[in-house]
Coordinates of C-alpha atoms and ligand atoms in Angstrom, one line a residue:
Chain A
M1141 CA 0.0 0.0 0.0
T1142 CA 1.3 3.4 -0.9
A1143 CA 0.8 5.7 2.1
F1144 CA -1.0 9.0 1.5
I1145 CA -1.3 9.8 5.1
Q1146 CA 1.3 8.3 7.4
L1147 CA 1.4 8.3 11.2
D1148 CA 4.8 7.4 12.5
R1149 CA 5.1 6.9 16.3
L1150 CA 3.0 10.0 16.6
S1151 CA 2.3 11.4 20.1
K1152 CA 0.5 14.5 21.3
H1153 CA 0.4 16.0 24.8
Y1154 CA -0.7 19.3 26.3
R1155 CA 1.8 20.0 29.1
D1156 CA 1.6 16.9 31.3
N1157 CA -1.7 15.7 29.8
V1158 CA -0.8 12.9 27.3
V1159 CA -3.6 12.7 24.8
L1160 CA -2.3 10.5 22.0
E1161 CA 0.5 8.1 22.3
N1162 CA 2.6 6.2 19.8
L1163 CA 0.2 6.0 16.8
S1164 CA 1.6 4.3 13.7
C1165 CA -0.5 3.8 10.7
K1166 CA -0.7 4.2 7.0
V1167 CA -3.7 5.4 5.0
A1168 CA -4.0 5.1 1.3
E1169 CA -5.6 7.8 -0.9
G1170 CA -9.3 7.4 -1.2
E1171 CA -9.9 5.6 2.1
F1172 CA -12.8 6.5 4.3
V1173 CA -11.6 6.2 7.9
T1174 CA -14.1 6.4 10.8
L1175 CA -12.8 7.2 14.3
V1176 CA -14.6 6.1 17.4
G1177 CA -13.7 6.1 21.0
A1178 CA -14.8 7.3 24.4
S1179 CA -15.4 11.0 24.9
G1180 CA -12.2 12.9 25.6
C1181 CA -9.9 10.2 24.2
G1182 CA -8.4 12.5 21.6
K1183 CA -10.3 12.0 18.4
S1184 CA -10.8 15.7 17.8
T1185 CA -7.2 16.3 18.7
F1186 CA -6.1 13.9 16.0
L1187 CA -8.3 15.7 13.4
R1188 CA -6.7 19.0 14.6
L1189 CA -3.3 17.5 13.9
L1190 CA -4.4 16.7 10.4
L1191 CA -5.9 20.1 10.0
G1192 CA -2.7 21.8 11.1
T1193 CA -4.2 23.9 14.0
E1194 CA -2.2 21.7 16.4
S1195 CA 1.2 20.2 16.0
V1196 CA 2.5 16.8 16.9
S1197 CA 4.6 16.6 20.1
S1198 CA 6.8 13.7 18.9
G1199 CA 6.8 11.4 16.0
Q1200 CA 5.6 12.3 12.5
L1201 CA 2.4 13.0 10.6
L1202 CA 3.0 12.9 6.9
M1203 CA 0.8 13.7 3.9
A1204 CA 2.1 12.6 0.6
G1205 CA 5.5 12.0 2.2
K1206 CA 5.8 15.6 3.6
P1207 CA 5.0 16.8 7.2
I1208 CA 1.5 18.2 7.3
E1209 CA 1.4 22.0 6.8
Q1210 CA 1.1 23.8 10.2
E1211 CA -1.9 25.9 9.1
P1212 CA -5.3 25.0 7.7
S1213 CA -5.2 25.1 3.9
P1214 CA -7.6 24.3 1.1
D1215 CA -6.3 20.8 0.5
R1216 CA -7.8 19.7 3.8
G1217 CA -11.5 20.6 4.1
I1218 CA -13.4 20.4 7.4
V1219 CA -16.9 20.1 8.7
F1220 CA -17.4 20.6 12.4
Q1221 CA -20.5 19.6 14.4
R1222 CA -21.5 23.3 14.6
Y1223 CA -20.4 26.8 13.4
S1224 CA -19.0 25.6 10.1
V1225 CA -21.1 28.0 8.0
F1226 CA -21.1 31.8 8.0
P1227 CA -24.3 33.2 9.4
H1228 CA -24.1 36.5 7.6
L1229 CA -24.0 35.0 4.2
N1230 CA -26.7 33.2 2.3
V1231 CA -26.3 29.7 1.1
R1232 CA -24.9 30.6 -2.3
E1233 CA -22.6 33.3 -0.8
N1234 CA -21.3 30.7 1.7
V1235 CA -20.2 28.4 -1.1
V1236 CA -18.9 31.2 -3.5
L1237 CA -16.6 32.6 -0.8
G1238 CA -14.1 29.8 -1.4
I1239 CA -13.8 30.9 -5.1
E1240 CA -13.8 34.6 -4.2
F1241 CA -10.8 34.2 -1.8
V1242 CA -8.8 32.8 -4.7
E1243 CA -9.8 35.2 -7.5
S1244 CA -10.1 38.5 -5.6
K1245 CA -6.9 39.0 -3.6
W1246 CA -7.8 42.3 -2.0
L1247 CA -11.6 42.5 -1.8
G1248 CA -12.3 38.8 -1.4
R1249 CA -15.4 39.5 -3.5
L1250 CA -16.3 39.0 -7.2
F1251 CA -18.5 41.2 -9.4
G1252 CA -20.0 41.0 -12.8
K1253 CA -19.0 38.1 -15.1
G1254 CA -16.5 36.6 -12.6
R1255 CA -19.3 36.4 -10.0
K1256 CA -21.7 34.9 -12.4
E1257 CA -19.3 32.1 -13.3
A1258 CA -18.5 31.5 -9.7
L1259 CA -22.2 31.3 -8.8
E1260 CA -22.7 28.7 -11.5
K1261 CA -20.0 26.5 -10.0
A1262 CA -21.6 27.0 -6.6
D1263 CA -25.0 26.1 -7.9
E1264 CA -23.6 22.8 -9.3
L1265 CA -22.3 21.9 -5.9
L1266 CA -25.5 22.9 -4.2
S1267 CA -27.4 20.5 -6.4
A1268 CA -25.0 17.8 -5.5
V1269 CA -25.8 18.2 -1.8
G1270 CA -29.5 18.8 -2.5
L1271 CA -29.7 22.5 -1.5
E1272 CA -30.6 24.0 -4.9
Q1273 CA -34.0 25.1 -3.5
A1274 CA -32.5 26.9 -0.6
R1275 CA -30.0 29.0 -2.5
Y1276 CA -31.1 32.4 -1.2
K1277 CA -31.7 31.3 2.4
Y1278 CA -29.6 32.3 5.3
P1279 CA -28.2 29.6 7.6
H1280 CA -30.6 30.5 10.4
E1281 CA -33.4 29.6 8.1
L1282 CA -32.0 26.1 7.5
S1283 CA -32.5 23.0 9.5
G1284 CA -29.5 21.4 11.2
G1285 CA -29.2 18.8 8.4
M1286 CA -29.3 21.5 5.7
Q1287 CA -26.6 23.5 7.5
Q1288 CA -24.4 20.4 7.4
R1289 CA -25.1 19.9 3.7
L1290 CA -24.1 23.5 3.2
A1291 CA -20.9 23.0 5.1
L1292 CA -20.1 20.0 2.9
A1293 CA -20.7 22.0 -0.3
Q1294 CA -18.6 24.8 1.1
A1295 CA -15.7 22.5 1.7
L1296 CA -16.0 20.6 -1.6
I1297 CA -15.7 23.8 -3.7
K1298 CA -12.0 23.8 -2.8
K1299 CA -11.6 20.3 -4.2
P1300 CA -9.8 19.1 -1.1
K1301 CA -7.8 15.9 -1.1
V1302 CA -8.7 15.2 2.5
L1303 CA -12.0 15.8 4.1
L1304 CA -12.2 15.9 7.9
L1305 CA -15.5 15.5 9.6
D1306 CA -15.8 15.9 13.4
E1307 CA -19.1 14.4 14.5
P1308 CA -20.8 16.1 11.6
F1309 CA -24.1 14.5 12.3
G1310 CA -24.0 14.3 16.1
A1311 CA -26.6 17.0 16.5
L1312 CA -29.0 15.6 13.9
D1313 CA -32.1 13.5 14.3
P1314 CA -31.6 9.8 13.5
G1315 CA -33.9 9.9 10.5
I1316 CA -32.0 12.8 8.9
R1317 CA -28.7 11.1 9.7
K1318 CA -29.5 8.3 7.3
E1319 CA -29.9 10.7 4.4
M1320 CA -26.7 12.4 5.3
H1321 CA -24.9 9.0 5.3
D1322 CA -26.0 8.4 1.7
L1323 CA -25.0 11.9 0.8
V1324 CA -21.5 11.6 2.3
M1325 CA -20.9 8.2 0.7
G1326 CA -22.0 9.6 -2.7
L1327 CA -19.7 12.6 -2.4
W1328 CA -16.8 10.5 -1.3
R1329 CA -17.0 8.3 -4.4
Q1330 CA -17.8 11.2 -6.8
Y1331 CA -14.9 13.4 -5.6
G1332 CA -12.4 10.7 -4.8
L1333 CA -11.9 12.0 -1.3
T1334 CA -9.9 10.7 1.6
I1335 CA -12.2 11.1 4.6
F1336 CA -11.5 11.0 8.3
M1337 CA -14.7 11.1 10.2
V1338 CA -15.1 11.1 14.0
T1339 CA -18.4 9.7 15.3
H1340 CA -19.7 8.7 18.6
D1341 CA -22.1 6.3 16.9
L1342 CA -20.3 3.0 16.4
K1343 CA -23.0 1.8 14.0
E1344 CA -22.4 4.9 11.9
G1345 CA -18.7 4.1 11.9
F1346 CA -19.2 0.6 10.6
H1347 CA -21.8 1.5 8.1
L1348 CA -19.9 4.3 6.5
G1349 CA -16.2 3.8 6.3
T1350 CA -13.7 1.5 4.6
R1351 CA -11.8 1.4 7.8
L1352 CA -12.6 1.8 11.4
W1353 CA -10.2 3.0 14.1
V1354 CA -10.9 2.7 17.8
F1355 CA -9.1 5.1 20.0
D1356 CA -8.5 3.9 23.6
K1357 CA -5.9 3.9 26.3
V1358 CA -3.9 0.7 26.6
R1359 CA -2.2 1.7 29.9
H1360 CA -3.9 3.3 32.9
D1361 CA -2.4 4.9 35.9
P1362 CA -5.2 5.2 38.5
H1363 CA -3.4 7.9 40.3
A1364 CA -2.6 10.0 37.2
P1365 CA -5.2 9.5 34.5
N1366 CA -3.4 11.9 32.2
R1367 CA -0.1 10.1 32.3
F1368 CA -0.9 7.7 29.4
G1369 CA -2.5 8.6 26.1
S1370 CA -4.8 6.9 23.7
T1371 CA -3.7 4.9 20.7
I1372 CA -5.4 3.1 17.9
T1373 CA -6.4 -0.2 19.6
Y1374 CA -8.4 -1.5 16.7
D1375 CA -7.7 -0.9 13.0
L1376 CA -10.4 -2.8 11.1
S1377 CA -10.8 -3.0 7.4
L1378 CA -14.5 -2.8 6.7
Q1379 CA -14.2 -4.1 3.2
S1380 CA -13.2 -7.6 4.4
K1381 CA -15.5 -10.3 3.2
D1382 CA -15.5 -11.9 6.6
K1383 CA -18.6 -10.2 8.1
A1384 CA -18.7 -12.6 11.0
L1385 CA -15.3 -11.5 12.2
T1386 CA -16.4 -7.9 11.9
I1387 CA -19.5 -8.5 13.9
A1388 CA -17.6 -10.2 16.6
A1389 CA -15.3 -7.2 16.7
I1390 CA -18.3 -4.8 17.1
D1391 CA -19.5 -6.7 20.2
E1392 CA -16.1 -6.6 21.8
I1393 CA -15.5 -2.9 21.0
N1394 CA -19.0 -2.1 22.2
A1395 CA -18.3 -3.8 25.5
Q1396 CA -15.0 -2.0 25.8
L1397 CA -16.4 1.4 25.1
Q1398 CA -19.1 1.0 27.6
A1399 CA -16.7 -0.1 30.2
V1400 CA -14.7 3.2 29.7
E1401 CA -17.8 5.4 29.8
Chain B
M464 CA -55.7 29.0 41.4
R465 CA -52.6 29.1 39.2
R466 CA -49.2 30.0 40.7
L467 CA -48.3 33.7 40.6
I468 CA -45.2 32.9 38.6
N469 CA -47.3 31.5 35.8
L470 CA -49.7 34.4 35.5
Q471 CA -49.0 36.4 32.3
P472 CA -50.7 39.7 31.6
N473 CA -52.3 39.7 28.1
R474 CA -51.4 42.4 25.5
V475 CA -53.9 45.0 26.5
L476 CA -53.3 44.6 30.2
K477 CA -49.6 44.7 29.7
I478 CA -49.7 48.0 27.9
A479 CA -52.2 49.4 30.5
L480 CA -49.9 48.2 33.4
G481 CA -47.0 49.9 31.6
I482 CA -48.7 53.3 31.4
I483 CA -50.1 53.3 34.9
P484 CA -46.8 54.3 36.7
F485 CA -46.3 57.3 34.3
L486 CA -49.9 58.5 35.0
L487 CA -49.3 58.1 38.7
I488 CA -46.2 60.2 38.6
L489 CA -48.1 62.9 36.8
L490 CA -50.9 62.7 39.3
V491 CA -48.6 62.9 42.3
Y492 CA -46.8 65.8 40.7
Q493 CA -50.1 67.6 40.1
I494 CA -51.1 67.1 43.7
G495 CA -47.7 68.3 45.0
S496 CA -47.8 71.3 42.8
D497 CA -51.3 72.2 44.0
I498 CA -50.4 71.9 47.6
R499 CA -47.3 74.2 47.2
K500 CA -49.2 76.7 45.1
A501 CA -51.9 76.9 47.8
E502 CA -49.3 77.8 50.3
N503 CA -47.4 80.2 48.0
E504 CA -48.7 81.5 44.7
Q505 CA -45.1 82.3 43.6
D506 CA -43.7 78.8 44.2
K507 CA -41.2 77.8 41.5
L508 CA -40.2 74.4 42.6
L509 CA -43.2 72.5 41.3
P510 CA -44.7 74.7 38.5
S511 CA -48.2 73.9 37.4
F512 CA -48.8 72.2 34.0
A513 CA -50.0 75.6 32.6
E514 CA -46.7 77.2 33.6
I515 CA -44.7 74.4 32.1
A516 CA -46.7 74.8 28.8
A517 CA -46.0 78.5 28.9
G518 CA -42.3 77.7 29.4
I519 CA -42.3 75.3 26.5
N520 CA -44.1 77.8 24.3
R521 CA -41.6 80.6 25.2
M522 CA -38.6 78.4 24.4
A523 CA -39.8 76.5 21.4
F524 CA -42.3 78.7 19.6
E525 CA -41.3 82.3 20.2
P526 CA -38.1 83.8 19.0
S527 CA -35.7 84.8 21.8
Q528 CA -35.7 88.5 22.6
R529 CA -32.0 88.5 23.0
T530 CA -30.9 86.5 19.9
G531 CA -34.1 86.1 17.7
D532 CA -33.6 82.3 17.7
Y533 CA -36.0 79.7 18.7
E534 CA -33.7 78.6 21.5
F535 CA -35.2 75.2 22.2
W536 CA -34.6 74.0 18.6
E537 CA -31.2 75.6 18.4
D538 CA -30.2 73.9 21.7
T539 CA -31.5 70.6 20.3
K540 CA -29.6 71.0 17.1
S541 CA -26.3 71.8 18.8
S542 CA -26.6 69.0 21.3
V543 CA -27.7 66.3 18.8
K544 CA -24.9 67.4 16.4
R545 CA -22.2 67.1 19.1
L546 CA -23.6 63.8 20.3
S547 CA -23.8 62.3 16.8
I548 CA -20.3 63.4 15.8
G549 CA -18.9 62.2 19.1
I550 CA -20.6 58.8 18.8
A551 CA -19.7 58.4 15.2
I552 CA -16.0 59.1 15.8
S553 CA -16.1 56.7 18.8
A554 CA -17.8 54.0 16.8
V555 CA -15.2 54.2 14.0
I556 CA -12.3 54.1 16.6
G557 CA -14.0 51.3 18.5
L558 CA -14.5 49.3 15.3
V559 CA -11.1 49.7 13.8
V560 CA -9.0 49.3 16.9
G561 CA -11.2 46.7 18.5
L562 CA -11.4 44.6 15.4
A563 CA -7.7 44.8 14.6
A564 CA -6.8 43.8 18.2
G565 CA -9.4 41.1 18.4
A566 CA -8.4 39.5 15.1
I567 CA -4.6 40.0 15.3
P568 CA -2.9 38.8 18.5
M569 CA 0.2 40.7 17.6
I570 CA -1.8 43.9 17.8
A571 CA -3.8 42.9 20.9
A572 CA -0.6 42.2 22.9
P573 CA 0.7 45.8 23.0
L574 CA -2.8 47.4 22.9
S575 CA -5.1 45.7 25.3
P576 CA -3.2 46.6 28.6
L577 CA -3.1 50.2 27.3
I578 CA -6.8 50.3 26.5
T579 CA -7.6 48.9 29.9
A580 CA -5.5 51.5 31.6
I581 CA -7.1 54.3 29.5
S582 CA -10.6 53.1 30.2
L583 CA -10.0 53.4 33.9
I584 CA -9.2 57.2 33.7
P585 CA -12.4 59.0 34.8
P586 CA -13.1 61.1 31.7
M587 CA -14.5 64.0 33.8
A588 CA -11.1 64.3 35.5
I589 CA -9.4 65.1 32.3
L590 CA -12.0 67.5 31.1
P591 CA -9.9 70.5 32.1
V592 CA -7.0 69.1 30.1
L593 CA -9.3 68.9 27.1
F594 CA -10.4 72.5 27.5
I595 CA -6.7 73.5 27.8
V596 CA -5.6 71.5 24.8
F597 CA -8.6 71.8 22.5
G598 CA -10.0 75.2 23.7
L599 CA -13.5 75.9 24.7
G600 CA -15.0 75.3 21.2
E601 CA -16.9 72.4 19.8
L602 CA -13.9 70.1 19.6
S603 CA -13.4 69.7 23.3
K604 CA -17.0 68.7 23.8
V605 CA -16.9 66.1 21.1
M606 CA -13.5 64.9 22.4
L607 CA -15.0 64.4 25.9
I608 CA -17.6 62.0 24.4
V609 CA -14.9 60.3 22.3
I610 CA -12.6 59.8 25.3
G611 CA -15.4 58.7 27.5
V612 CA -17.0 56.2 25.1
S613 CA -14.4 54.8 22.8
P614 CA -12.3 52.8 25.3
F615 CA -15.5 50.9 26.2
L616 CA -16.3 50.4 22.5
I617 CA -12.8 49.2 21.8
R618 CA -12.9 46.7 24.6
D619 CA -16.3 45.5 23.8
I620 CA -15.5 45.0 20.1
L621 CA -12.2 43.3 20.9
Q622 CA -14.1 40.8 23.1
R623 CA -16.9 40.3 20.5
T624 CA -14.3 39.6 17.8
Q625 CA -12.5 37.1 20.0
E626 CA -15.8 35.4 20.8
L627 CA -16.6 34.6 17.2
P628 CA -16.5 30.8 17.0
R629 CA -12.9 29.5 16.2
E630 CA -14.5 27.0 13.9
Q631 CA -15.5 29.8 11.5
L632 CA -12.0 31.2 11.3
V633 CA -10.5 27.7 10.7
K634 CA -13.2 27.1 8.1
A635 CA -12.3 30.3 6.3
Q636 CA -8.7 29.3 6.3
T637 CA -9.5 26.0 4.7
L638 CA -11.4 28.0 2.0
G639 CA -8.1 29.7 1.2
G640 CA -8.7 33.1 2.8
N641 CA -5.7 35.1 3.8
S642 CA -5.7 37.2 7.0
W643 CA -7.0 40.4 5.3
Q644 CA -9.7 38.5 3.3
I645 CA -10.9 36.8 6.5
I646 CA -11.1 40.0 8.4
L647 CA -12.9 41.7 5.5
R648 CA -15.4 39.0 4.6
V649 CA -15.9 36.9 7.7
I650 CA -15.1 39.0 10.8
F651 CA -16.0 42.6 9.8
P652 CA -19.6 41.9 8.6
Q653 CA -20.3 40.0 11.8
I654 CA -18.9 42.6 14.0
V655 CA -21.0 45.5 12.7
P656 CA -24.3 44.5 14.3
R657 CA -22.4 43.9 17.5
L658 CA -21.0 47.4 17.2
L659 CA -24.5 48.8 17.0
D660 CA -25.3 46.9 20.3
A661 CA -22.3 48.4 22.0
V662 CA -23.1 51.9 20.7
R663 CA -26.6 51.5 22.2
L664 CA -25.1 50.5 25.5
S665 CA -22.8 53.5 25.5
L666 CA -25.5 56.1 24.7
G667 CA -26.2 56.8 28.3
A668 CA -22.6 57.6 29.0
A669 CA -22.4 59.7 25.8
W670 CA -25.3 61.9 27.0
L671 CA -23.7 62.3 30.4
F672 CA -20.5 63.5 29.0
L673 CA -22.3 65.8 26.5
I674 CA -24.4 67.5 29.2
A675 CA -21.4 67.8 31.5
A676 CA -19.3 69.5 28.8
E677 CA -22.1 71.8 27.9
A678 CA -22.8 72.7 31.5
I679 CA -19.2 73.8 32.0
A680 CA -18.4 75.5 28.7
A681 CA -20.9 76.2 26.0
T682 CA -23.1 79.0 24.7
D683 CA -25.9 76.8 23.6
G684 CA -27.1 73.2 23.8
L685 CA -29.6 71.3 26.0
G686 CA -27.2 70.8 28.9
Y687 CA -26.1 74.5 28.7
R688 CA -29.7 75.7 28.9
I689 CA -30.8 73.7 31.9
F690 CA -27.7 74.7 33.9
L691 CA -28.2 78.4 32.8
V692 CA -31.8 78.6 33.9
R693 CA -31.1 76.8 37.1
R694 CA -29.9 80.2 38.4
Y695 CA -33.4 81.5 38.1
M696 CA -34.9 78.3 39.5
S697 CA -36.8 78.0 36.2
M698 CA -38.2 74.5 36.8
D699 CA -40.8 75.3 34.1
I700 CA -38.0 75.0 31.6
I701 CA -35.7 72.5 33.2
L702 CA -38.4 69.8 33.5
P703 CA -39.5 69.8 29.9
Y704 CA -35.9 69.9 28.8
V705 CA -35.2 66.8 30.9
V706 CA -38.2 65.0 29.4
W707 CA -37.1 66.1 25.9
I708 CA -33.5 64.8 26.5
T709 CA -35.0 61.5 27.7
F710 CA -37.2 61.3 24.6
L711 CA -34.2 62.0 22.3
A712 CA -32.2 59.3 24.0
F713 CA -35.0 56.8 23.7
T714 CA -35.6 57.6 20.1
L715 CA -31.9 57.3 19.1
D716 CA -31.7 54.0 20.9
W717 CA -34.9 52.7 19.2
C718 CA -33.7 53.8 15.8
L719 CA -30.4 52.0 16.1
L720 CA -32.3 48.8 17.2
K721 CA -34.7 49.1 14.3
F722 CA -31.9 49.7 11.8
S723 CA -30.0 46.7 13.1
R724 CA -33.1 44.5 12.9
V725 CA -33.7 45.5 9.3
V726 CA -30.2 45.3 8.0
F727 CA -28.9 42.4 10.0
P728 CA -31.8 40.0 10.4
W729 CA -29.5 37.0 10.6
Y730 CA -27.9 38.5 13.7
H731 CA -31.1 38.9 15.6
A732 CA -32.4 35.5 14.5
E733 CA -29.2 33.9 16.0
K734 CA -29.7 35.3 19.5
Ligands
ADP591 N1 -6.1 23.1 23.6 C1 -6.0 22.2 24.6 N2 -5.2 22.4 25.7 C2 -5.2 21.4 26.7 N3 -5.8 20.2 26.6 C3 -6.6 20.0 25.6 C4 -6.7 20.9 24.5 N4 -7.5 20.4 23.6 C5 -7.9 19.1 24.0 N5 -7.3 18.9 25.2 C6 -7.5 17.7 26.0 O1 -7.3 16.6 25.2 C7 -8.1 15.5 25.5 C8 -8.8 15.0 24.3 O2 -9.7 16.0 23.8 P1 -10.5 15.7 22.4 O3 -9.6 15.5 21.3 O4 -11.4 16.9 22.2 O5 -11.4 14.4 22.7 P2 -12.5 13.8 21.8 O6 -12.7 14.6 20.6 O7 -12.1 12.4 21.6 O8 -13.8 13.8 22.7 C9 -9.0 16.0 26.6 O9 -8.6 15.5 27.8 C10 -8.9 17.5 26.6 O10 -8.9 18.0 27.9
MG592 MG1 -14.4 15.7 19.9

């Protein structure tokens, strides 16, 4: 396997709070990795390392063979659980902003013909996420599910190589979540993305990805809970034909997660 | 019987209950005035409503014998002008400095301790300095408002800017925005309605500084007038002036709120 994203004995700590410890892994381009684990075990921290808003404490995190850039950039898109869209812009403007930033250095705003072309591109993406009817609405007029669709469209206009999703559907109703799953799977195939998605819903993790990571601590110090960090305790390929093995693994992981929480 | 904490007045009752205290004040005033007038025909402390009406008429609808102006309207014009200029300048300073410091840590580091220190200076204490430096003209009155109000605005805007969700700024960076573009397209438009909120909160202080400056050194203005006629115990002029100032303050506040609601509906929906 050629590694697109590579973790090499990666650790992350905040002062004396060890969050992640000794992660080593390779991820190929086009994989869909879902991350599960108890609350506070460092899943979001790992995404922030990929995003570049945090840096590794030791070890390496490589993308295409080079250390990950230490600032967010358009090759790594993100959708958070909340606050991913701009409340003062309507749906179209939210998506067009990504084009305007590139084409209008000083004003960050397009006019006339340039704007028209950009709007057409945005409308294409809005159709892809099923928001063409809501083009002129503001985020506060959208449901939670529609806001997340918008956040996806906004990220995709940059044609990112990697898409990071931090519990993107955690605040949505179960019925709507199903629709969103189909949408994400579709977008993943259509745009050839490499996706890292954090979820607290284990079923979601199994259903969506090509690969499931379980984050957990392997060592515990009862007197100093922060002394040891989490690592990837399970790295399951979900494309394996052996469903029985997978199901057995689900049960075990479930039991383990419940024991932690 | 429902609990008291669950009883809600309906619309009509709510308005009626709101008006009652005002009517009561007028009634108590009338009674007080009558009692004093019965004792002393010449009493000036609580003039009758007829005397107040005459006072208003003299100031607002008859030209002054001395200058030929309608003094009430001239006073209003001067005061509102000073207040508007003072607030406009303060708002611009608050927006530019607060936003720059809130968005750029390298600007906040040297600036925020300084702003905190400046905001602790009682503006009235440096009023003499303003008179010495800027003279007794319009500038020093406007400057008092600016000095009194802008540190508050800067601090408020700085904080509002820092309170914008981090997620938005990260998202904007993943969309390829540079610092300037993010400030211009993401931060600035979201801070403007918050600036209007801050300005509304600072209006009370602005009026205070305006009236103080006018009372001390001016030749017209609402504050100048009430302090001038105080010498003659002209309550028939002071009282309507105070009511008028209150009305102006209320109107300005109301207009800012309406404006904000119309122009920034997304902001008011969020709250
Ligand atoms: N900026 C930070 N400074 C200090 N500690 C942090 C910071 N961010 C996260 N942490 C700590 O890292 C741990 C993991 O947090 P997080 O990655 O958000 O967990 P998860 O997303 O798995 O619920 C927590 O114990 C949290 O307190
Ligand atoms: Mg998290």
